[in-house]
Tab-separated table of C-alpha atoms and ligand atoms in Angstrom:
chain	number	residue	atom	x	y	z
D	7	UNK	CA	9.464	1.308	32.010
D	8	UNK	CA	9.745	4.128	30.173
D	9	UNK	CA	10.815	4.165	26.271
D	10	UNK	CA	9.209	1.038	25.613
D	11	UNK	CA	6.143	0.867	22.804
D	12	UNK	CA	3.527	-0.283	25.204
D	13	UNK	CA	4.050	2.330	27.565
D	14	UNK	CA	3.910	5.182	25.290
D	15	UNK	CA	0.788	3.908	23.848
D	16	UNK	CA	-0.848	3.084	27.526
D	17	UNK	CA	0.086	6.552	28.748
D	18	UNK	CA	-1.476	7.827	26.373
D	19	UNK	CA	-4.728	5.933	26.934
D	20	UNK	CA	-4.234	4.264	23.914
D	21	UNK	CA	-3.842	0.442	23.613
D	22	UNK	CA	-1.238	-1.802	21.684
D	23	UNK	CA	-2.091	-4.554	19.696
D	24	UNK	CA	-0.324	-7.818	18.819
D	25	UNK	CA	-0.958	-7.647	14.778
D	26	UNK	CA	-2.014	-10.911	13.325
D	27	UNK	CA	-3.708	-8.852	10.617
D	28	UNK	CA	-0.799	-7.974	8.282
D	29	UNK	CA	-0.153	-4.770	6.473
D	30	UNK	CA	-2.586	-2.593	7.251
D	31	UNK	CA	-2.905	1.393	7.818
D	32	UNK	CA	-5.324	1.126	10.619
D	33	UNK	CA	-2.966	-0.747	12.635
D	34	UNK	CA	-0.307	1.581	11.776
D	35	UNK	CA	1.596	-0.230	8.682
D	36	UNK	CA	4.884	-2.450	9.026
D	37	UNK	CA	7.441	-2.328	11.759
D	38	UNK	CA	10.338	-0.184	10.189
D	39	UNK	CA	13.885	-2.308	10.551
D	40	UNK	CA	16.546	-1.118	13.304
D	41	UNK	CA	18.732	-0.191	10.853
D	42	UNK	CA	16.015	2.215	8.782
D	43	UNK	CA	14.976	3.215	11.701
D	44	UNK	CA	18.168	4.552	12.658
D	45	UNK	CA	18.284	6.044	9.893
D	46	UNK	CA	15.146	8.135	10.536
D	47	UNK	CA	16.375	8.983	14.366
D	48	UNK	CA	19.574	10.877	12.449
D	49	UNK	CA	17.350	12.263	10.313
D	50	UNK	CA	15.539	13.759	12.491
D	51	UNK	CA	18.693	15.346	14.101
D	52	UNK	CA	19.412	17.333	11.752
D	53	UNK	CA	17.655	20.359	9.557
D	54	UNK	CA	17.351	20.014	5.815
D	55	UNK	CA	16.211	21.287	2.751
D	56	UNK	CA	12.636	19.695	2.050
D	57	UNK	CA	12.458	20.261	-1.625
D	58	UNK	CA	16.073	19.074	-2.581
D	59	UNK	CA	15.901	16.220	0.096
D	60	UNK	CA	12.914	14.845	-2.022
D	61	UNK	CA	14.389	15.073	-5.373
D	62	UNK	CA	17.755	13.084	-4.191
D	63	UNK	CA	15.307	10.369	-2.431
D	64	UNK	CA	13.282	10.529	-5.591
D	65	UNK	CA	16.428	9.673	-7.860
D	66	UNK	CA	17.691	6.939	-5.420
D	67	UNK	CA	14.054	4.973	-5.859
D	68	UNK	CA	14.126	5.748	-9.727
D	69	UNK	CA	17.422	4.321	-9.726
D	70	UNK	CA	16.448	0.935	-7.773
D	71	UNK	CA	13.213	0.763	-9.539
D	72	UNK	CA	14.683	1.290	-12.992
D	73	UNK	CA	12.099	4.640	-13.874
D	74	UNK	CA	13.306	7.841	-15.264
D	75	UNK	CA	12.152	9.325	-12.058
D	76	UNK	CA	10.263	9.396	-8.813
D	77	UNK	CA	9.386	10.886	-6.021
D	78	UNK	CA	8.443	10.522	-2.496
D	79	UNK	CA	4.855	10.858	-1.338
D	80	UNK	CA	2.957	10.813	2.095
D	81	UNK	CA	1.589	7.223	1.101
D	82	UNK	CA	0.241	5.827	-2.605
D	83	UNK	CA	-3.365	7.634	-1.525
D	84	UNK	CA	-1.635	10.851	-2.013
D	85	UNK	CA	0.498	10.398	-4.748
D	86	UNK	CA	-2.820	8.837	-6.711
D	87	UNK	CA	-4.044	12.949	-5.793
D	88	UNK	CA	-0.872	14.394	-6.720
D	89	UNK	CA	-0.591	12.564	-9.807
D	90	UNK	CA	-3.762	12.749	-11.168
D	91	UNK	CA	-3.925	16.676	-10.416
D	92	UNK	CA	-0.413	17.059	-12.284
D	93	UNK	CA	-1.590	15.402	-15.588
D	94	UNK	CA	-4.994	17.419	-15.484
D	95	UNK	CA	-2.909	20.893	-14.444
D	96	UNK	CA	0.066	20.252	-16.946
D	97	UNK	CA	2.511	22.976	-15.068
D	98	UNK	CA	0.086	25.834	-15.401
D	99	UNK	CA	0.161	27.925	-12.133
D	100	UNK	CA	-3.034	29.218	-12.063
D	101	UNK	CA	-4.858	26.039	-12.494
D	102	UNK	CA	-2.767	24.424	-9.772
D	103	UNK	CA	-3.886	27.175	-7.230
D	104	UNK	CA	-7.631	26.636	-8.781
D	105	UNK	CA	-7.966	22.558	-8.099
D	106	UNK	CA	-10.515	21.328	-7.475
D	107	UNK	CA	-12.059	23.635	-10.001
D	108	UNK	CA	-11.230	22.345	-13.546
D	109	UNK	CA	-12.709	25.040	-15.349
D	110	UNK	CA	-10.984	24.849	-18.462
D	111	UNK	CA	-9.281	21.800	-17.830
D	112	UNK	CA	-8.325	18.296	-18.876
D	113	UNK	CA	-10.440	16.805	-16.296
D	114	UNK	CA	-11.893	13.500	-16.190
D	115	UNK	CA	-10.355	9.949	-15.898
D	116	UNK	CA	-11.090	7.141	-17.514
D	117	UNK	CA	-11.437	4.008	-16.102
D	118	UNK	CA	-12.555	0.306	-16.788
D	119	UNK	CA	-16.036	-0.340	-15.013
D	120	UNK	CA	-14.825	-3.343	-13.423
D	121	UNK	CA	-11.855	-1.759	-12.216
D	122	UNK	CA	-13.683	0.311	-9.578
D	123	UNK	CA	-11.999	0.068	-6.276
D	124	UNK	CA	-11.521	1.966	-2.745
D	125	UNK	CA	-8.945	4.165	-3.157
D	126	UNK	CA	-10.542	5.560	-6.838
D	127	UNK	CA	-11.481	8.402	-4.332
D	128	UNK	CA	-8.594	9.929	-4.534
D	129	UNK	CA	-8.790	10.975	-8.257
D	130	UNK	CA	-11.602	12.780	-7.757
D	131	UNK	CA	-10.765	14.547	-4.848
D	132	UNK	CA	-8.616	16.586	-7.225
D	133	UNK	CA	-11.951	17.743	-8.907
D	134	UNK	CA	-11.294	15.284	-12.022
D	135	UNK	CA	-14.916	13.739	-13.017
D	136	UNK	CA	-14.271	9.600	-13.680
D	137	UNK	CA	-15.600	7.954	-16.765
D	138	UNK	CA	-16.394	4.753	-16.660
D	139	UNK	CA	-16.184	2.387	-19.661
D	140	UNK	CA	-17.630	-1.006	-20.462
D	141	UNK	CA	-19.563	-2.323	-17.211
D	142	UNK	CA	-18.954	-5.304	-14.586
D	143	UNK	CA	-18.379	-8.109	-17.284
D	144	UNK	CA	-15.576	-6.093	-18.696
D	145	UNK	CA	-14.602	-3.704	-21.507
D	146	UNK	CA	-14.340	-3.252	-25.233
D	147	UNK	CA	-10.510	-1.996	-26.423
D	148	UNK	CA	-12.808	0.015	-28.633
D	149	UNK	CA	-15.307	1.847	-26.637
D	150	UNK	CA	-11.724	2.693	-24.236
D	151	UNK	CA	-10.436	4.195	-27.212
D	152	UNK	CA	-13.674	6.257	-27.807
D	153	UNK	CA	-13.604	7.677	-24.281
D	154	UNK	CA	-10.241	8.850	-24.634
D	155	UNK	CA	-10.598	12.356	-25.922
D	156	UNK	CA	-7.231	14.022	-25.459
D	157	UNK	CA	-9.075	17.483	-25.202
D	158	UNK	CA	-10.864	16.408	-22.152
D	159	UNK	CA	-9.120	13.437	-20.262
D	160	UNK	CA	-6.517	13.700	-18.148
D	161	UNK	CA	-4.993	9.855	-17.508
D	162	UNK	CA	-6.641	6.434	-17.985
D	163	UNK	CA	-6.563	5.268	-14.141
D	164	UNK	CA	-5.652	1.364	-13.585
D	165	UNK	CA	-5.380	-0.191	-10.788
D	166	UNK	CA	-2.590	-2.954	-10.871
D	167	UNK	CA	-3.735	-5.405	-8.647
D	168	UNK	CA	-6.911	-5.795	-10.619
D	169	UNK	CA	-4.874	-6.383	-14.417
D	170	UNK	CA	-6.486	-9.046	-16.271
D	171	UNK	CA	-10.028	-9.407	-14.011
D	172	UNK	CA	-12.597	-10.853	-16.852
D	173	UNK	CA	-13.207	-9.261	-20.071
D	174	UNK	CA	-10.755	-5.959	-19.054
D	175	UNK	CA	-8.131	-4.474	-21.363
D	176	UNK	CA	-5.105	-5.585	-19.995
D	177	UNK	CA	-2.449	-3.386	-19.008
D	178	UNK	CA	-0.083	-3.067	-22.033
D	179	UNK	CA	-2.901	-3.108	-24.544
D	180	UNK	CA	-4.498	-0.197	-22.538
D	181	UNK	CA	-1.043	1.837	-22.661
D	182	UNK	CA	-0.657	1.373	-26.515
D	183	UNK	CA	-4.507	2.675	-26.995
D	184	UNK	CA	-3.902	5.928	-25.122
D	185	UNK	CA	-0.427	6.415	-26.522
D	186	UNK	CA	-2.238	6.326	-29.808
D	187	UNK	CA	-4.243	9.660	-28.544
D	188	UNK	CA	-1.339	11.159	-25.911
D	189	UNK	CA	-3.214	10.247	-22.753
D	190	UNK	CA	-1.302	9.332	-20.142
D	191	UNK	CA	-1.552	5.761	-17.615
D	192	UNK	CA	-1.391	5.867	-14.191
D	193	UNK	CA	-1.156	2.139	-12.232
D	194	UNK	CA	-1.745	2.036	-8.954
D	195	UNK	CA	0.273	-0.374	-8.185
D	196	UNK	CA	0.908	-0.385	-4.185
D	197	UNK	CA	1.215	-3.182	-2.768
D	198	UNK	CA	2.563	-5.136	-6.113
D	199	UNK	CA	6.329	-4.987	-4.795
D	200	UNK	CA	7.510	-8.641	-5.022
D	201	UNK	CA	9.837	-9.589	-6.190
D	202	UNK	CA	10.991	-6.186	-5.899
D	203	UNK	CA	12.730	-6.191	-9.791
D	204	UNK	CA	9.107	-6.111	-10.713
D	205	UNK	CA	8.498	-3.245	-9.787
D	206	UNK	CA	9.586	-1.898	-13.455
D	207	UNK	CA	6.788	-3.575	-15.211
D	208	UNK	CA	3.968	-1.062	-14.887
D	209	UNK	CA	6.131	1.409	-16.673
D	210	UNK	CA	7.521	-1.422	-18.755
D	211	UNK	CA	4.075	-2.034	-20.210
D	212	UNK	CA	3.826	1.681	-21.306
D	213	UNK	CA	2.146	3.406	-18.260
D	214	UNK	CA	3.507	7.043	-17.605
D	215	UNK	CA	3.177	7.301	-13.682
D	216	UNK	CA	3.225	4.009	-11.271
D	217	UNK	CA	2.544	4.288	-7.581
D	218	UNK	CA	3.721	2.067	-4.379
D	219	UNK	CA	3.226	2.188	-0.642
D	220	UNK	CA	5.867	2.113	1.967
D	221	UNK	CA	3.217	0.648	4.467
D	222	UNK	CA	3.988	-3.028	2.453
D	223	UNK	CA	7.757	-3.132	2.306
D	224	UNK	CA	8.352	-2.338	5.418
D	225	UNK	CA	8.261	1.780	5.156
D	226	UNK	CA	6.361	4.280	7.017
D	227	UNK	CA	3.368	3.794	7.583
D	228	UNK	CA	2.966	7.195	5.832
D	229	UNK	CA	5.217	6.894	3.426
D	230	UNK	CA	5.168	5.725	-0.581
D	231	UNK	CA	5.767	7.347	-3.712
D	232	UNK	CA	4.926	8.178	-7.628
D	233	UNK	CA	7.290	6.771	-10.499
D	234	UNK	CA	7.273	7.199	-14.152
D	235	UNK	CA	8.033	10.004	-16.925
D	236	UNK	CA	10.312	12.889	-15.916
D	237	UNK	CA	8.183	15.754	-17.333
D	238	UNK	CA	5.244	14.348	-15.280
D	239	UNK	CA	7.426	13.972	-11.946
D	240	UNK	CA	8.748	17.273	-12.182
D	241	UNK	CA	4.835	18.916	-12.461
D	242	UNK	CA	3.959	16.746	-9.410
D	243	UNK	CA	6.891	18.695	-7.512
D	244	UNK	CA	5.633	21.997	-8.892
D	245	UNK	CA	2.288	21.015	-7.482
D	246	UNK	CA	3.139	19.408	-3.935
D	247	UNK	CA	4.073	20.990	-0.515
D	248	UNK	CA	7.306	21.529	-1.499
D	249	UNK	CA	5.717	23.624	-4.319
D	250	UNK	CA	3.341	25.342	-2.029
D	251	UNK	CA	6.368	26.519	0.091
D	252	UNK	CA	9.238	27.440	-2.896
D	253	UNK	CA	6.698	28.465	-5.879
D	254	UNK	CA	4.613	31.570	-6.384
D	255	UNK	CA	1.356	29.630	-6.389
D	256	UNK	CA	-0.834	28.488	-3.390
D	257	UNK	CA	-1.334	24.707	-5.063
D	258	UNK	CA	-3.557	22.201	-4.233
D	259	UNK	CA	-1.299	19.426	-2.912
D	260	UNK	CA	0.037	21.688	0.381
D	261	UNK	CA	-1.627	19.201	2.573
D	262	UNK	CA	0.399	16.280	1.261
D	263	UNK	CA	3.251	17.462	3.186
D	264	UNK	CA	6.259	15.062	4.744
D	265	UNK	CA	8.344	15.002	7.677
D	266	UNK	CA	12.560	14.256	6.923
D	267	UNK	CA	12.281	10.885	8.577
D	268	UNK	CA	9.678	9.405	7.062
D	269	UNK	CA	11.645	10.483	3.093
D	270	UNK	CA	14.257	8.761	4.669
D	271	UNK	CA	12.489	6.459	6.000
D	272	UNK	CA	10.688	5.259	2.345
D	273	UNK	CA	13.720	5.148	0.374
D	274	UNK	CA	16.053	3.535	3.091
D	275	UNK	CA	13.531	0.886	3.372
D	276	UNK	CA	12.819	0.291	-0.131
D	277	UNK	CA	16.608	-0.015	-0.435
D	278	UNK	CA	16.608	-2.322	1.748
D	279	UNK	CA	13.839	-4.213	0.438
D	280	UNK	CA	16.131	-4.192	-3.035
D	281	UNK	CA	18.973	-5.718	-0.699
D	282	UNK	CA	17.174	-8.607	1.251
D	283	UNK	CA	17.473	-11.839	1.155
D	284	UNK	CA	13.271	-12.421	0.991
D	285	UNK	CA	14.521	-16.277	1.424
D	286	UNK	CA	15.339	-15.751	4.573
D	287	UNK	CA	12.210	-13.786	4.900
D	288	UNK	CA	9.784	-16.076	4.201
D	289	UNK	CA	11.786	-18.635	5.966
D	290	UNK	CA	11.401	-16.335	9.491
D	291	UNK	CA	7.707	-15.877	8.464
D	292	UNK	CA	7.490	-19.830	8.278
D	293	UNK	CA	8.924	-20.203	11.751
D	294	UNK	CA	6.843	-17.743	13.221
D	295	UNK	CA	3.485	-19.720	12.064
D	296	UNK	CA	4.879	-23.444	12.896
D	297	UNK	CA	5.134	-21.781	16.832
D	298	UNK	CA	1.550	-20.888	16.595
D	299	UNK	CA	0.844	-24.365	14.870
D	300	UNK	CA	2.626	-26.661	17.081
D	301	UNK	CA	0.901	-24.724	20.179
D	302	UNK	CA	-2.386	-25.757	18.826
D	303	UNK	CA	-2.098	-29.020	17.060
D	304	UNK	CA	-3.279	-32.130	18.618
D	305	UNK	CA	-5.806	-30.322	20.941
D	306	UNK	CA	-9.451	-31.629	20.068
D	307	UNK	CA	-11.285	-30.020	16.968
D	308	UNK	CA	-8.479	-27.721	15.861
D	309	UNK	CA	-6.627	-28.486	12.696
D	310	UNK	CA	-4.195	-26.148	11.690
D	311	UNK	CA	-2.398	-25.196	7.668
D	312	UNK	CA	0.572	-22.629	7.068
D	313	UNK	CA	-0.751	-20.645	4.057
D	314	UNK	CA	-0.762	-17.671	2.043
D	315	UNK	CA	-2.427	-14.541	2.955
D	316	UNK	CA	-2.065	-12.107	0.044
D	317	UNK	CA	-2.066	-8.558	0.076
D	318	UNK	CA	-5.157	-8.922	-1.829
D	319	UNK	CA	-7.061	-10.775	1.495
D	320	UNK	CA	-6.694	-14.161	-0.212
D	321	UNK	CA	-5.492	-17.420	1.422
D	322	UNK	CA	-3.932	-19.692	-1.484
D	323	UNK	CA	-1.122	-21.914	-1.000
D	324	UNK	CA	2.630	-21.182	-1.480
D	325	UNK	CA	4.818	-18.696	0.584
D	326	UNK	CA	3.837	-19.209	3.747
D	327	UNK	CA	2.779	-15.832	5.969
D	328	UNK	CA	0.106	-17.047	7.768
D	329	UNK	CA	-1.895	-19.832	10.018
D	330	UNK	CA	-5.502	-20.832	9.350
D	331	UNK	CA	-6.977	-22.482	12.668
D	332	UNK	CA	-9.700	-24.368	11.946
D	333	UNK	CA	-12.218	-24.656	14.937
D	334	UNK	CA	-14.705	-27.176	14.964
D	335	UNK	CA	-17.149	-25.773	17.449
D	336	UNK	CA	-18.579	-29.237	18.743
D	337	UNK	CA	-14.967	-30.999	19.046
D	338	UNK	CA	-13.312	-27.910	20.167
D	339	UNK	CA	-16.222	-26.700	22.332
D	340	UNK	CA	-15.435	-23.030	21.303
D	341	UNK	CA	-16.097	-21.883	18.153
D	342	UNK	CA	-13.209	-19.591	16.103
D	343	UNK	CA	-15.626	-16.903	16.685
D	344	UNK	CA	-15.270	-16.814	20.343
D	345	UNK	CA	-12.000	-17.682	20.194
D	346	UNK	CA	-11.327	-14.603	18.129
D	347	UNK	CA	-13.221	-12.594	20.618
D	348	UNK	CA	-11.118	-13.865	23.793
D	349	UNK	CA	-7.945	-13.027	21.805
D	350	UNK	CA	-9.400	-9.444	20.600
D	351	UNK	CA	-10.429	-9.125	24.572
D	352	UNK	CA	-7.342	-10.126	26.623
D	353	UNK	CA	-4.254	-8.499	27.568
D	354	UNK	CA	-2.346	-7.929	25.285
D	355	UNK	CA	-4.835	-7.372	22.792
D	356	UNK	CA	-4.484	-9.830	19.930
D	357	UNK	CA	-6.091	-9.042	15.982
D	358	UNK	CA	-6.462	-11.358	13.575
D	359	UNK	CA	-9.165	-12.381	11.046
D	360	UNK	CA	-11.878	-14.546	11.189
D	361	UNK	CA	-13.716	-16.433	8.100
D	362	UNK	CA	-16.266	-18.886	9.130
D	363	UNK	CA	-14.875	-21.293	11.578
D	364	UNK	CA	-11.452	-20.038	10.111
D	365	UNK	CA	-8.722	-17.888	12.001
D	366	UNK	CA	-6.163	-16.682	9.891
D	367	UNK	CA	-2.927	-15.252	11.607
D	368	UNK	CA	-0.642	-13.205	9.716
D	369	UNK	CA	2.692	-12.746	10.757
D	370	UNK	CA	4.289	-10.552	7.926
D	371	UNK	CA	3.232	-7.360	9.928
D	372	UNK	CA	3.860	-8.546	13.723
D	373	UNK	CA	6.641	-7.872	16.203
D	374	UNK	CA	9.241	-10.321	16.360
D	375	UNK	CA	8.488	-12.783	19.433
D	376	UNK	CA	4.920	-11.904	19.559
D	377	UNK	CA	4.042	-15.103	17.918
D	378	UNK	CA	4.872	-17.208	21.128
D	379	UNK	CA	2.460	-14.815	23.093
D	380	UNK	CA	-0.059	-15.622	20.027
D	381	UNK	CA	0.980	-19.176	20.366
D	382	UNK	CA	0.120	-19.192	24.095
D	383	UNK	CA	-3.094	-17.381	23.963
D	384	UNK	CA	-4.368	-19.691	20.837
D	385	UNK	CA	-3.654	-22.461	23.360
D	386	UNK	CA	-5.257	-21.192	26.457
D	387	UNK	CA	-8.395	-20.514	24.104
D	388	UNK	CA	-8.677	-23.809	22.520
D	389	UNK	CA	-6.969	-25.917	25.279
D	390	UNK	CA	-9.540	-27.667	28.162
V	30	PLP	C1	-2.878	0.740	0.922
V	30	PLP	C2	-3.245	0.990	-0.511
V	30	PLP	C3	-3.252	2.293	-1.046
V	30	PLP	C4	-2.947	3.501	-0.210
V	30	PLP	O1	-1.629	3.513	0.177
V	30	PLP	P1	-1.148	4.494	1.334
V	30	PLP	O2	0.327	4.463	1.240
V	30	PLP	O3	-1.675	3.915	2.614
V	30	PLP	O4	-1.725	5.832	1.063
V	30	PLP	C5	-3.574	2.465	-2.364
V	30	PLP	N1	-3.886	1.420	-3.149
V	30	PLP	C6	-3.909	0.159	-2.686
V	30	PLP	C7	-4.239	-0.952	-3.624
V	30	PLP	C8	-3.589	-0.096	-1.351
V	30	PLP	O5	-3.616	-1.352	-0.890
């Protein structure tokens, strides 16, 4: 019994889940491959330098990405900190022991109103002040170019996912504004991986520093990393834990530290994201969600569609990664609600979402084989 997954998590008092979610860091990211993850294990067998370690990982992804550098971050949430702290301390010392007080500093970042998000957070955690520009409907290329005062902002922020959302500045337009007063871009661009040779486009377009999560390519949960300009990678290494430990300053990104395994872990995986065959892929993804279909079909009130779930928690046709169940509550006598709940409730526990009288059921993110349990459970729910 011993040395399997469940058990560690039971004796713990914890309690596994069957993911029919997807990628998410709440349920602890992607399952790492057998071969990264053997990988990591010899990693972990051995001592290393931390600071040297990170600059050869950080030239491998550079290389596969096609960036003049990188560098390996605990997740895209801290390398938005990191990132955004290096372009407002600009190598100076002092002011990297000082965050988050900017006195004296290049501190705010500008932003399009409408591209307001979740993980913005992290830019002002730094102490940077965000300036918003234009409102919901969009924003003027003009009124951008006001706001960007190279005396007193740090980086335009953009998130990548939300390029192009009505009446913005797109992404290239934005980077040939603030080249025209030095300001640097910085894309978040972390789950925008596929096809993986498109990962170059962000800094393509112009933007300085790019950012990407291991948690959706099949990395550590904890790991990701920055991209872009060499001068600006090199201050985010001044100004990281690395930093912390080899410099003469107490900076401000020492909590943003990483273990061996999971630097290994993020580079050996995006390598091998680089190397797959995502045909295959999608084609096991497919198979995985016609189990769960054929389980289901035919019983009364249940229709079932293989779909898209996107990483932007859409269902659209095309790729298929998912299964939307549709429960008609009077045919099926059980509505998806409940039948979401008896799934969320039994043994193993089983998460997926529910919209309306809609269960979706990812598979990108779940253990291979645990789509017949799915497929089994579904049934039981639905069957009479
Ligand atoms: C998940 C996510 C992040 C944070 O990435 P971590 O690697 O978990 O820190 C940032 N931006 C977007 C758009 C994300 O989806």
């Amino acid at each position: 019994m011993e040395g399997t997954n469940e058990n560690v998590f039971e004796r713990l008092g914890a309690v596994p889940v069957i993911n029919g979610m997807g990628f998410y860091t709440k349920l602890g990211g992607a399952i790492i491959s057998p071969t990264v993850w053997r990988a990591m294990t010899a990693a972990n067998e051995q001592a290393v330098e931390m600071g040297p370690l990170i600059a050869a990982g950080g030239r491998r992804i550079a290389e596969l990405i096609g960036t003049e550098a990188a560098r390996v971050t605990p997740g895209a949430a801290a390398a938005i900190a990191l990132g955004v702290a290096a372009c407002m301390t600009g190598g100076d010392g002092a002011a990297m022991e000082r965050l988050p007080d900017t006195t004296g500093l290049r501190s705010k970042v500008v932003l399009q109103r409408a591209h307001r998000y979740r993980y913005l957070r992290m830019t002002w955690m730094t102490g940077a002040s965000v300036v918003e520009v234009g409102d919901e409907e969009g924003t003027n290329p003009e009124d951008l170019l006001a706001a960007l005062d190279p005396e007193s902002v740090a980086a335009v922020f953009f998130p990548g996912h939300l390029d192009g959302i009505g009446g913005t500045v797109p992404l290239a337009r934005v980077c040939d504004l603030a080249r025209e007063r030095d300001v640097p871009v910085f894309v978040d661009a972390a789950f925008l991986n596929y096809p993986p040779e498109s990962m170059r486009r962000f800094t393509d377009a112009g933007a300085d520093l790019v950012c990407f999560s291991a948690k959706y390519y099949y990395g550590p949960n904890g790991g990701g990393f920055i991209a872009g300009r060499k001068s600006l990678i090199d201050l985010v290494a001044q100004l990281d834990f690395t930093g912390f430990e080899s410099g003469p300053w107490r900076v401000f990104g020492r909590p943003f530290k990483l273990d061996k395994y999971t630097v290994v872990g993020t580079v050996l995986a995006l390598e091998e994201w680089f190397a797959m065959d995502h045909a295959v892929r999608w084609a096991g993804y497919a198979r995985a969600v016609q189990v769960m279909a054929d389980a289901v079909n035919g019983l009364p009130g249940v229709a079932t569609e293989p779909m898209c779930f996107t990483m932007g928690e859409t269902v659209e046709r095309g790729s298929v990664n998912c299964l939307v169940v549709r429960v008609d509550p009077v045919r099926a006598k059980r509505s998806a609600a409940e039948v979401h709940r008896l799934l969320g409730e039994g043994n193993p526990r089983i998460v997926l979402h529910l919209e309306g009288d809609d269960l979706i059921i990812a598979v990108d993110a779940m253990a291979a084989g645990s789509e017949k349990v799915v497929a089994e459970r579904l049934r039981a729910a639905l069957g009479r």
